[in-house]
């Protein structure tokens, strides 16, 4: 029991998402999580456990053109169809085999989830099968009240709204094409509708990404969040913020000391709108196609096994290793393989 509790407290994801996670736990899911953590600690290559958490990309489309987003740069690692949306039927095919062990799905990767009209049906599916759901969004739309009511009624657990400034002039330096007044108006009405419906969900979070150009508005943004009635205010430094250097060096020291396996290849998985399975938010390597082959057939295939083996041998495999080289989180494990500066990951 003591070991199980120690393993439980090591799960950082739970600390950040406990309100969603605790709502959807079952004995079977708890057993899977504990066994999954055990397999990660023991650096197992073939897993009997399943990923408790998923990142599913509903769409590659986004109406904004944020300069720091790797998916909207010419150097993006792979081409993708700008007409690509994940259909509801394909989503069900992906999730059905693992719905009993999946605790939460984050509908995110490149595009904004609300660009896909099937998103509400996908979330309703999650509610039906006791799976938590989360959407990070720029929320820069002209939503009517009916759409905002659907966000509440479909069963969404958690919505994270990007508010990277308190004035349009500052906000649009990063959120190119975005309208701060639309974002704030949608948020106000969503919060009010949630209150009128006496609904506990979704948890409405205001997220402030701190850049050099907007950090002077941090306190103002926090006060704005409180005055509007957001349930939570959070902040994170942009990948290229000068202050990230100290964080990165600290991560390297911890990684050098502990030499842990990468949680991405054990605890979670990323599924793109076309079924491609990626090891993490970086889609430089295709582990297989969950629509064509079935997710469980991909989860322990030769590519996944090779990636997990890297954290035993410390030697990057030719193709799979390209994903990890330059990763800010696990850079220290493979520093001997490259002298390039670490690159930002989504």
PDB file of C-alpha atoms in Angstrom, residues 38-250:
ATOM      1  CA  UNK A  38       4.955   0.386 -12.145  1.00  0.00           C
ATOM      2  CA  UNK A  39       5.785  -0.554 -15.748  1.00  0.00           C
ATOM      3  CA  UNK A  40       7.266   2.891 -16.346  1.00  0.00           C
ATOM      4  CA  UNK A  41       9.438   2.693 -13.216  1.00  0.00           C
ATOM      5  CA  UNK A  42      10.665  -0.743 -14.289  1.00  0.00           C
ATOM      6  CA  UNK A  43      11.197   0.532 -17.863  1.00  0.00           C
ATOM      7  CA  UNK A  44       9.153  -2.235 -19.419  1.00  0.00           C
ATOM      8  CA  UNK A  45       9.214  -2.328 -23.210  1.00  0.00           C
ATOM      9  CA  UNK A  46       6.012  -4.274 -23.868  1.00  0.00           C
ATOM     10  CA  UNK A  47       3.175  -2.916 -21.750  1.00  0.00           C
ATOM     11  CA  UNK A  48       0.184  -4.751 -20.373  1.00  0.00           C
ATOM     12  CA  UNK A  49      -1.253  -1.469 -19.112  1.00  0.00           C
ATOM     13  CA  UNK A  50      -2.901   1.104 -21.363  1.00  0.00           C
ATOM     14  CA  UNK A  51      -2.321   4.872 -21.483  1.00  0.00           C
ATOM     15  CA  UNK A  52      -4.593   6.520 -18.890  1.00  0.00           C
ATOM     16  CA  UNK A  53      -4.501   9.839 -20.743  1.00  0.00           C
ATOM     17  CA  UNK A  54      -4.828  10.745 -24.403  1.00  0.00           C
ATOM     18  CA  UNK A  55      -4.295  13.826 -26.502  1.00  0.00           C
ATOM     19  CA  UNK A  56      -6.653  13.638 -29.470  1.00  0.00           C
ATOM     20  CA  UNK A  57      -6.509  16.193 -32.268  1.00  0.00           C
ATOM     21  CA  UNK A  58     -10.026  16.987 -33.518  1.00  0.00           C
ATOM     22  CA  UNK A  59      -8.718  19.204 -36.310  1.00  0.00           C
ATOM     23  CA  UNK A  60      -5.570  20.667 -37.809  1.00  0.00           C
ATOM     24  CA  UNK A  61      -7.410  23.911 -38.495  1.00  0.00           C
ATOM     25  CA  UNK A  62      -7.015  27.115 -36.535  1.00  0.00           C
ATOM     26  CA  UNK A  63      -8.345  30.546 -37.409  1.00  0.00           C
ATOM     27  CA  UNK A  64      -5.334  32.319 -35.848  1.00  0.00           C
ATOM     28  CA  UNK A  65      -1.726  32.532 -36.983  1.00  0.00           C
ATOM     29  CA  UNK A  66       0.334  32.682 -33.812  1.00  0.00           C
ATOM     30  CA  UNK A  67       4.018  33.180 -34.731  1.00  0.00           C
ATOM     31  CA  UNK A  68       5.287  30.745 -32.085  1.00  0.00           C
ATOM     32  CA  UNK A  69       3.052  27.881 -33.175  1.00  0.00           C
ATOM     33  CA  UNK A  70       5.204  25.265 -34.971  1.00  0.00           C
ATOM     34  CA  UNK A  71       2.219  24.031 -36.976  1.00  0.00           C
ATOM     35  CA  UNK A  72       1.880  27.365 -38.783  1.00  0.00           C
ATOM     36  CA  UNK A  73       5.513  27.722 -39.763  1.00  0.00           C
ATOM     37  CA  UNK A  74       6.999  26.698 -43.076  1.00  0.00           C
ATOM     38  CA  UNK A  75       9.513  24.503 -41.249  1.00  0.00           C
ATOM     39  CA  UNK A  76       6.765  22.370 -39.728  1.00  0.00           C
ATOM     40  CA  UNK A  77       8.056  18.770 -39.547  1.00  0.00           C
ATOM     41  CA  UNK A  78       5.352  17.266 -41.744  1.00  0.00           C
ATOM     42  CA  UNK A  79       2.708  18.395 -44.182  1.00  0.00           C
ATOM     43  CA  UNK A  80      -0.920  18.049 -43.224  1.00  0.00           C
ATOM     44  CA  UNK A  81      -4.144  18.598 -45.068  1.00  0.00           C
ATOM     45  CA  UNK A  82      -5.727  21.886 -44.062  1.00  0.00           C
ATOM     46  CA  UNK A  83      -9.112  20.298 -44.754  1.00  0.00           C
ATOM     47  CA  UNK A  84      -8.523  17.585 -42.193  1.00  0.00           C
ATOM     48  CA  UNK A  85     -11.038  17.018 -39.425  1.00  0.00           C
ATOM     49  CA  UNK A  86     -11.442  13.924 -37.280  1.00  0.00           C
ATOM     50  CA  UNK A  87     -14.945  12.579 -37.836  1.00  0.00           C
ATOM     51  CA  UNK A  88     -17.107  11.394 -34.965  1.00  0.00           C
ATOM     52  CA  UNK A  89     -17.233   7.840 -36.371  1.00  0.00           C
ATOM     53  CA  UNK A  90     -13.425   7.627 -36.539  1.00  0.00           C
ATOM     54  CA  UNK A  91     -13.152   9.060 -33.032  1.00  0.00           C
ATOM     55  CA  UNK A  92     -15.423   6.305 -31.695  1.00  0.00           C
ATOM     56  CA  UNK A  93     -13.380   3.683 -33.540  1.00  0.00           C
ATOM     57  CA  UNK A  94     -10.222   5.034 -31.925  1.00  0.00           C
ATOM     58  CA  UNK A  95     -11.508   5.210 -28.363  1.00  0.00           C
ATOM     59  CA  UNK A  96     -13.869   2.228 -28.065  1.00  0.00           C
ATOM     60  CA  UNK A  97     -11.098  -0.355 -27.427  1.00  0.00           C
ATOM     61  CA  UNK A  98      -9.629   1.649 -24.530  1.00  0.00           C
ATOM     62  CA  UNK A  99     -12.603   3.545 -23.126  1.00  0.00           C
ATOM     63  CA  UNK A 100     -12.686   1.506 -19.882  1.00  0.00           C
ATOM     64  CA  UNK A 101      -9.132   2.536 -18.924  1.00  0.00           C
ATOM     65  CA  UNK A 102      -9.023   6.072 -20.349  1.00  0.00           C
ATOM     66  CA  UNK A 103      -9.322   8.675 -17.607  1.00  0.00           C
ATOM     67  CA  UNK A 104      -9.166  11.884 -19.619  1.00  0.00           C
ATOM     68  CA  UNK A 105      -8.843  13.130 -23.188  1.00  0.00           C
ATOM     69  CA  UNK A 106      -7.387  16.517 -24.049  1.00  0.00           C
ATOM     70  CA  UNK A 107      -8.802  17.637 -27.387  1.00  0.00           C
ATOM     71  CA  UNK A 108      -5.740  19.473 -28.596  1.00  0.00           C
ATOM     72  CA  UNK A 109      -2.575  19.490 -30.667  1.00  0.00           C
ATOM     73  CA  UNK A 110      -2.405  21.851 -33.625  1.00  0.00           C
ATOM     74  CA  UNK A 111      -5.806  23.290 -34.442  1.00  0.00           C
ATOM     75  CA  UNK A 112      -8.523  24.758 -32.243  1.00  0.00           C
ATOM     76  CA  UNK A 113     -11.110  22.129 -31.273  1.00  0.00           C
ATOM     77  CA  UNK A 114     -14.101  24.382 -31.955  1.00  0.00           C
ATOM     78  CA  UNK A 115     -13.201  24.403 -35.658  1.00  0.00           C
ATOM     79  CA  UNK A 116     -14.602  20.853 -35.802  1.00  0.00           C
ATOM     80  CA  UNK A 117     -18.417  20.711 -35.686  1.00  0.00           C
ATOM     81  CA  UNK A 118     -18.307  17.150 -34.337  1.00  0.00           C
ATOM     82  CA  UNK A 119     -16.505  18.211 -31.164  1.00  0.00           C
ATOM     83  CA  UNK A 120     -19.698  18.358 -29.099  1.00  0.00           C
ATOM     84  CA  UNK A 121     -20.623  14.797 -30.102  1.00  0.00           C
ATOM     85  CA  UNK A 122     -17.132  13.622 -29.168  1.00  0.00           C
ATOM     86  CA  UNK A 123     -17.409  15.196 -25.727  1.00  0.00           C
ATOM     87  CA  UNK A 124     -20.888  13.706 -25.270  1.00  0.00           C
ATOM     88  CA  UNK A 125     -19.376  10.297 -26.052  1.00  0.00           C
ATOM     89  CA  UNK A 126     -16.791  10.916 -23.321  1.00  0.00           C
ATOM     90  CA  UNK A 127     -19.524  11.785 -20.848  1.00  0.00           C
ATOM     91  CA  UNK A 128     -21.487   8.643 -21.773  1.00  0.00           C
ATOM     92  CA  UNK A 129     -18.500   6.408 -21.068  1.00  0.00           C
ATOM     93  CA  UNK A 130     -17.188   8.269 -18.019  1.00  0.00           C
ATOM     94  CA  UNK A 131     -14.121   9.785 -19.681  1.00  0.00           C
ATOM     95  CA  UNK A 132     -12.935  13.245 -18.665  1.00  0.00           C
ATOM     96  CA  UNK A 133     -12.612  15.898 -21.367  1.00  0.00           C
ATOM     97  CA  UNK A 134     -10.560  19.058 -21.717  1.00  0.00           C
ATOM     98  CA  UNK A 135     -10.286  21.725 -24.412  1.00  0.00           C
ATOM     99  CA  UNK A 136      -7.586  24.404 -24.606  1.00  0.00           C
ATOM    100  CA  UNK A 137      -8.847  27.140 -26.941  1.00  0.00           C
ATOM    101  CA  UNK A 138      -8.127  30.646 -28.157  1.00  0.00           C
ATOM    102  CA  UNK A 139     -11.930  31.200 -27.855  1.00  0.00           C
ATOM    103  CA  UNK A 140     -11.750  33.983 -30.446  1.00  0.00           C
ATOM    104  CA  UNK A 141     -15.134  33.351 -32.065  1.00  0.00           C
ATOM    105  CA  UNK A 142     -18.447  35.149 -32.347  1.00  0.00           C
ATOM    106  CA  UNK A 143     -20.316  32.488 -30.392  1.00  0.00           C
ATOM    107  CA  UNK A 144     -24.041  32.807 -29.783  1.00  0.00           C
ATOM    108  CA  UNK A 145     -25.645  31.711 -26.514  1.00  0.00           C
ATOM    109  CA  UNK A 146     -26.776  28.412 -28.051  1.00  0.00           C
ATOM    110  CA  UNK A 147     -23.177  27.406 -28.768  1.00  0.00           C
ATOM    111  CA  UNK A 148     -22.063  28.391 -25.276  1.00  0.00           C
ATOM    112  CA  UNK A 149     -24.914  26.335 -23.806  1.00  0.00           C
ATOM    113  CA  UNK A 150     -23.741  23.333 -25.818  1.00  0.00           C
ATOM    114  CA  UNK A 151     -20.277  23.698 -24.267  1.00  0.00           C
ATOM    115  CA  UNK A 152     -21.927  23.278 -20.859  1.00  0.00           C
ATOM    116  CA  UNK A 153     -24.593  20.711 -21.757  1.00  0.00           C
ATOM    117  CA  UNK A 154     -22.343  18.323 -23.708  1.00  0.00           C
ATOM    118  CA  UNK A 155     -20.486  17.457 -20.498  1.00  0.00           C
ATOM    119  CA  UNK A 156     -17.117  19.165 -21.030  1.00  0.00           C
ATOM    120  CA  UNK A 157     -15.086  18.968 -17.813  1.00  0.00           C
ATOM    121  CA  UNK A 158     -12.460  21.643 -18.358  1.00  0.00           C
ATOM    122  CA  UNK A 159     -11.982  24.530 -20.776  1.00  0.00           C
ATOM    123  CA  UNK A 160      -8.716  26.507 -20.853  1.00  0.00           C
ATOM    124  CA  UNK A 161      -9.087  29.934 -22.460  1.00  0.00           C
ATOM    125  CA  UNK A 162      -5.995  31.783 -23.665  1.00  0.00           C
ATOM    126  CA  UNK A 163      -5.930  35.413 -22.500  1.00  0.00           C
ATOM    127  CA  UNK A 164      -2.389  36.576 -23.297  1.00  0.00           C
ATOM    128  CA  UNK A 165      -2.937  40.262 -22.658  1.00  0.00           C
ATOM    129  CA  UNK A 166      -5.477  42.724 -21.333  1.00  0.00           C
ATOM    130  CA  UNK A 167      -5.453  45.070 -24.339  1.00  0.00           C
ATOM    131  CA  UNK A 168      -5.924  44.237 -28.003  1.00  0.00           C
ATOM    132  CA  UNK A 169      -2.599  45.837 -28.872  1.00  0.00           C
ATOM    133  CA  UNK A 170      -0.657  43.518 -26.573  1.00  0.00           C
ATOM    134  CA  UNK A 171      -2.864  40.446 -27.080  1.00  0.00           C
ATOM    135  CA  UNK A 172      -2.568  40.439 -30.881  1.00  0.00           C
ATOM    136  CA  UNK A 173       1.231  40.543 -30.845  1.00  0.00           C
ATOM    137  CA  UNK A 174       1.034  36.786 -30.401  1.00  0.00           C
ATOM    138  CA  UNK A 175      -2.591  35.895 -31.144  1.00  0.00           C
ATOM    139  CA  UNK A 176      -2.448  37.069 -34.740  1.00  0.00           C
ATOM    140  CA  UNK A 177      -5.959  37.437 -36.116  1.00  0.00           C
ATOM    141  CA  UNK A 178      -7.545  37.112 -32.681  1.00  0.00           C
ATOM    142  CA  UNK A 179     -10.045  39.470 -31.084  1.00  0.00           C
ATOM    143  CA  UNK A 180      -9.654  39.936 -27.332  1.00  0.00           C
ATOM    144  CA  UNK A 181     -13.128  41.462 -27.007  1.00  0.00           C
ATOM    145  CA  UNK A 182     -14.666  38.304 -28.528  1.00  0.00           C
ATOM    146  CA  UNK A 183     -12.678  36.108 -26.138  1.00  0.00           C
ATOM    147  CA  UNK A 184     -13.703  38.036 -23.035  1.00  0.00           C
ATOM    148  CA  UNK A 185     -17.335  38.358 -24.121  1.00  0.00           C
ATOM    149  CA  UNK A 186     -17.577  34.600 -24.737  1.00  0.00           C
ATOM    150  CA  UNK A 187     -15.955  33.897 -21.382  1.00  0.00           C
ATOM    151  CA  UNK A 188     -18.271  36.247 -19.475  1.00  0.00           C
ATOM    152  CA  UNK A 189     -21.385  34.733 -21.033  1.00  0.00           C
ATOM    153  CA  UNK A 190     -20.146  31.163 -20.544  1.00  0.00           C
ATOM    154  CA  UNK A 191     -19.483  31.808 -16.860  1.00  0.00           C
ATOM    155  CA  UNK A 192     -22.899  33.436 -16.451  1.00  0.00           C
ATOM    156  CA  UNK A 193     -24.698  30.602 -18.243  1.00  0.00           C
ATOM    157  CA  UNK A 194     -22.882  28.041 -16.127  1.00  0.00           C
ATOM    158  CA  UNK A 195     -24.010  29.919 -13.023  1.00  0.00           C
ATOM    159  CA  UNK A 196     -27.629  30.091 -14.201  1.00  0.00           C
ATOM    160  CA  UNK A 197     -27.649  26.374 -14.960  1.00  0.00           C
ATOM    161  CA  UNK A 198     -26.122  25.594 -11.554  1.00  0.00           C
ATOM    162  CA  UNK A 199     -23.593  23.462 -13.410  1.00  0.00           C
ATOM    163  CA  UNK A 200     -20.329  22.370 -11.807  1.00  0.00           C
ATOM    164  CA  UNK A 201     -18.729  21.940 -15.204  1.00  0.00           C
ATOM    165  CA  UNK A 202     -16.843  22.933 -17.159  1.00  0.00           C
ATOM    166  CA  UNK A 203     -14.080  24.282 -14.961  1.00  0.00           C
ATOM    167  CA  UNK A 204     -13.312  27.569 -16.720  1.00  0.00           C
ATOM    168  CA  UNK A 205      -9.611  28.411 -16.638  1.00  0.00           C
ATOM    169  CA  UNK A 206      -7.919  31.621 -17.756  1.00  0.00           C
ATOM    170  CA  UNK A 207      -4.414  30.912 -19.049  1.00  0.00           C
ATOM    171  CA  UNK A 208      -1.831  33.642 -19.466  1.00  0.00           C
ATOM    172  CA  UNK A 209       1.247  32.694 -21.507  1.00  0.00           C
ATOM    173  CA  UNK A 210       3.978  35.066 -20.390  1.00  0.00           C
ATOM    174  CA  UNK A 211       6.059  36.677 -23.118  1.00  0.00           C
ATOM    175  CA  UNK A 212       8.502  39.571 -22.838  1.00  0.00           C
ATOM    176  CA  UNK A 213       5.953  41.793 -24.599  1.00  0.00           C
ATOM    177  CA  UNK A 214       3.065  41.065 -22.201  1.00  0.00           C
ATOM    178  CA  UNK A 215       4.559  40.251 -18.789  1.00  0.00           C
ATOM    179  CA  UNK A 216       3.878  43.803 -17.610  1.00  0.00           C
ATOM    180  CA  UNK A 217       0.156  42.939 -17.822  1.00  0.00           C
ATOM    181  CA  UNK A 218       0.366  39.791 -15.696  1.00  0.00           C
ATOM    182  CA  UNK A 219      -1.111  41.261 -12.510  1.00  0.00           C
ATOM    183  CA  UNK A 220      -3.809  43.049 -14.475  1.00  0.00           C
ATOM    184  CA  UNK A 221      -4.708  39.807 -16.249  1.00  0.00           C
ATOM    185  CA  UNK A 222      -4.926  37.994 -12.911  1.00  0.00           C
ATOM    186  CA  UNK A 223      -7.257  40.640 -11.505  1.00  0.00           C
ATOM    187  CA  UNK A 224      -9.362  40.528 -14.672  1.00  0.00           C
ATOM    188  CA  UNK A 225      -9.698  36.761 -14.327  1.00  0.00           C
ATOM    189  CA  UNK A 226     -10.863  37.105 -10.723  1.00  0.00           C
ATOM    190  CA  UNK A 227     -13.340  39.888 -11.483  1.00  0.00           C
ATOM    191  CA  UNK A 228     -14.877  37.901 -14.351  1.00  0.00           C
ATOM    192  CA  UNK A 229     -15.385  34.815 -12.209  1.00  0.00           C
ATOM    193  CA  UNK A 230     -12.974  32.360 -13.832  1.00  0.00           C
ATOM    194  CA  UNK A 231     -12.560  29.217 -11.728  1.00  0.00           C
ATOM    195  CA  UNK A 232      -8.798  29.239 -12.129  1.00  0.00           C
ATOM    196  CA  UNK A 233      -5.970  31.468 -13.322  1.00  0.00           C
ATOM    197  CA  UNK A 234      -2.775  29.888 -14.579  1.00  0.00           C
ATOM    198  CA  UNK A 235       0.381  31.101 -16.226  1.00  0.00           C
ATOM    199  CA  UNK A 236       3.318  29.576 -18.034  1.00  0.00           C
ATOM    200  CA  UNK A 237       6.439  31.033 -19.613  1.00  0.00           C
ATOM    201  CA  UNK A 238       6.682  30.958 -23.378  1.00  0.00           C
ATOM    202  CA  UNK A 239       9.262  28.440 -24.619  1.00  0.00           C
ATOM    203  CA  UNK A 240      11.531  31.233 -25.814  1.00  0.00           C
ATOM    204  CA  UNK A 241      11.204  33.499 -22.777  1.00  0.00           C
ATOM    205  CA  UNK A 242      14.658  34.307 -21.339  1.00  0.00           C
ATOM    206  CA  UNK A 243      13.549  33.049 -17.918  1.00  0.00           C
ATOM    207  CA  UNK A 244      13.018  29.582 -19.384  1.00  0.00           C
ATOM    208  CA  UNK A 245      16.791  29.095 -19.560  1.00  0.00           C
ATOM    209  CA  UNK A 246      17.029  28.685 -15.776  1.00  0.00           C
ATOM    210  CA  UNK A 247      14.065  26.277 -15.801  1.00  0.00           C
ATOM    211  CA  UNK A 248      15.683  24.291 -18.604  1.00  0.00           C
ATOM    212  CA  UNK A 249      19.024  24.004 -16.810  1.00  0.00           C
ATOM    213  CA  UNK A 250      17.223  22.825 -13.669  1.00  0.00           C
TER     214      UNK A 250
END
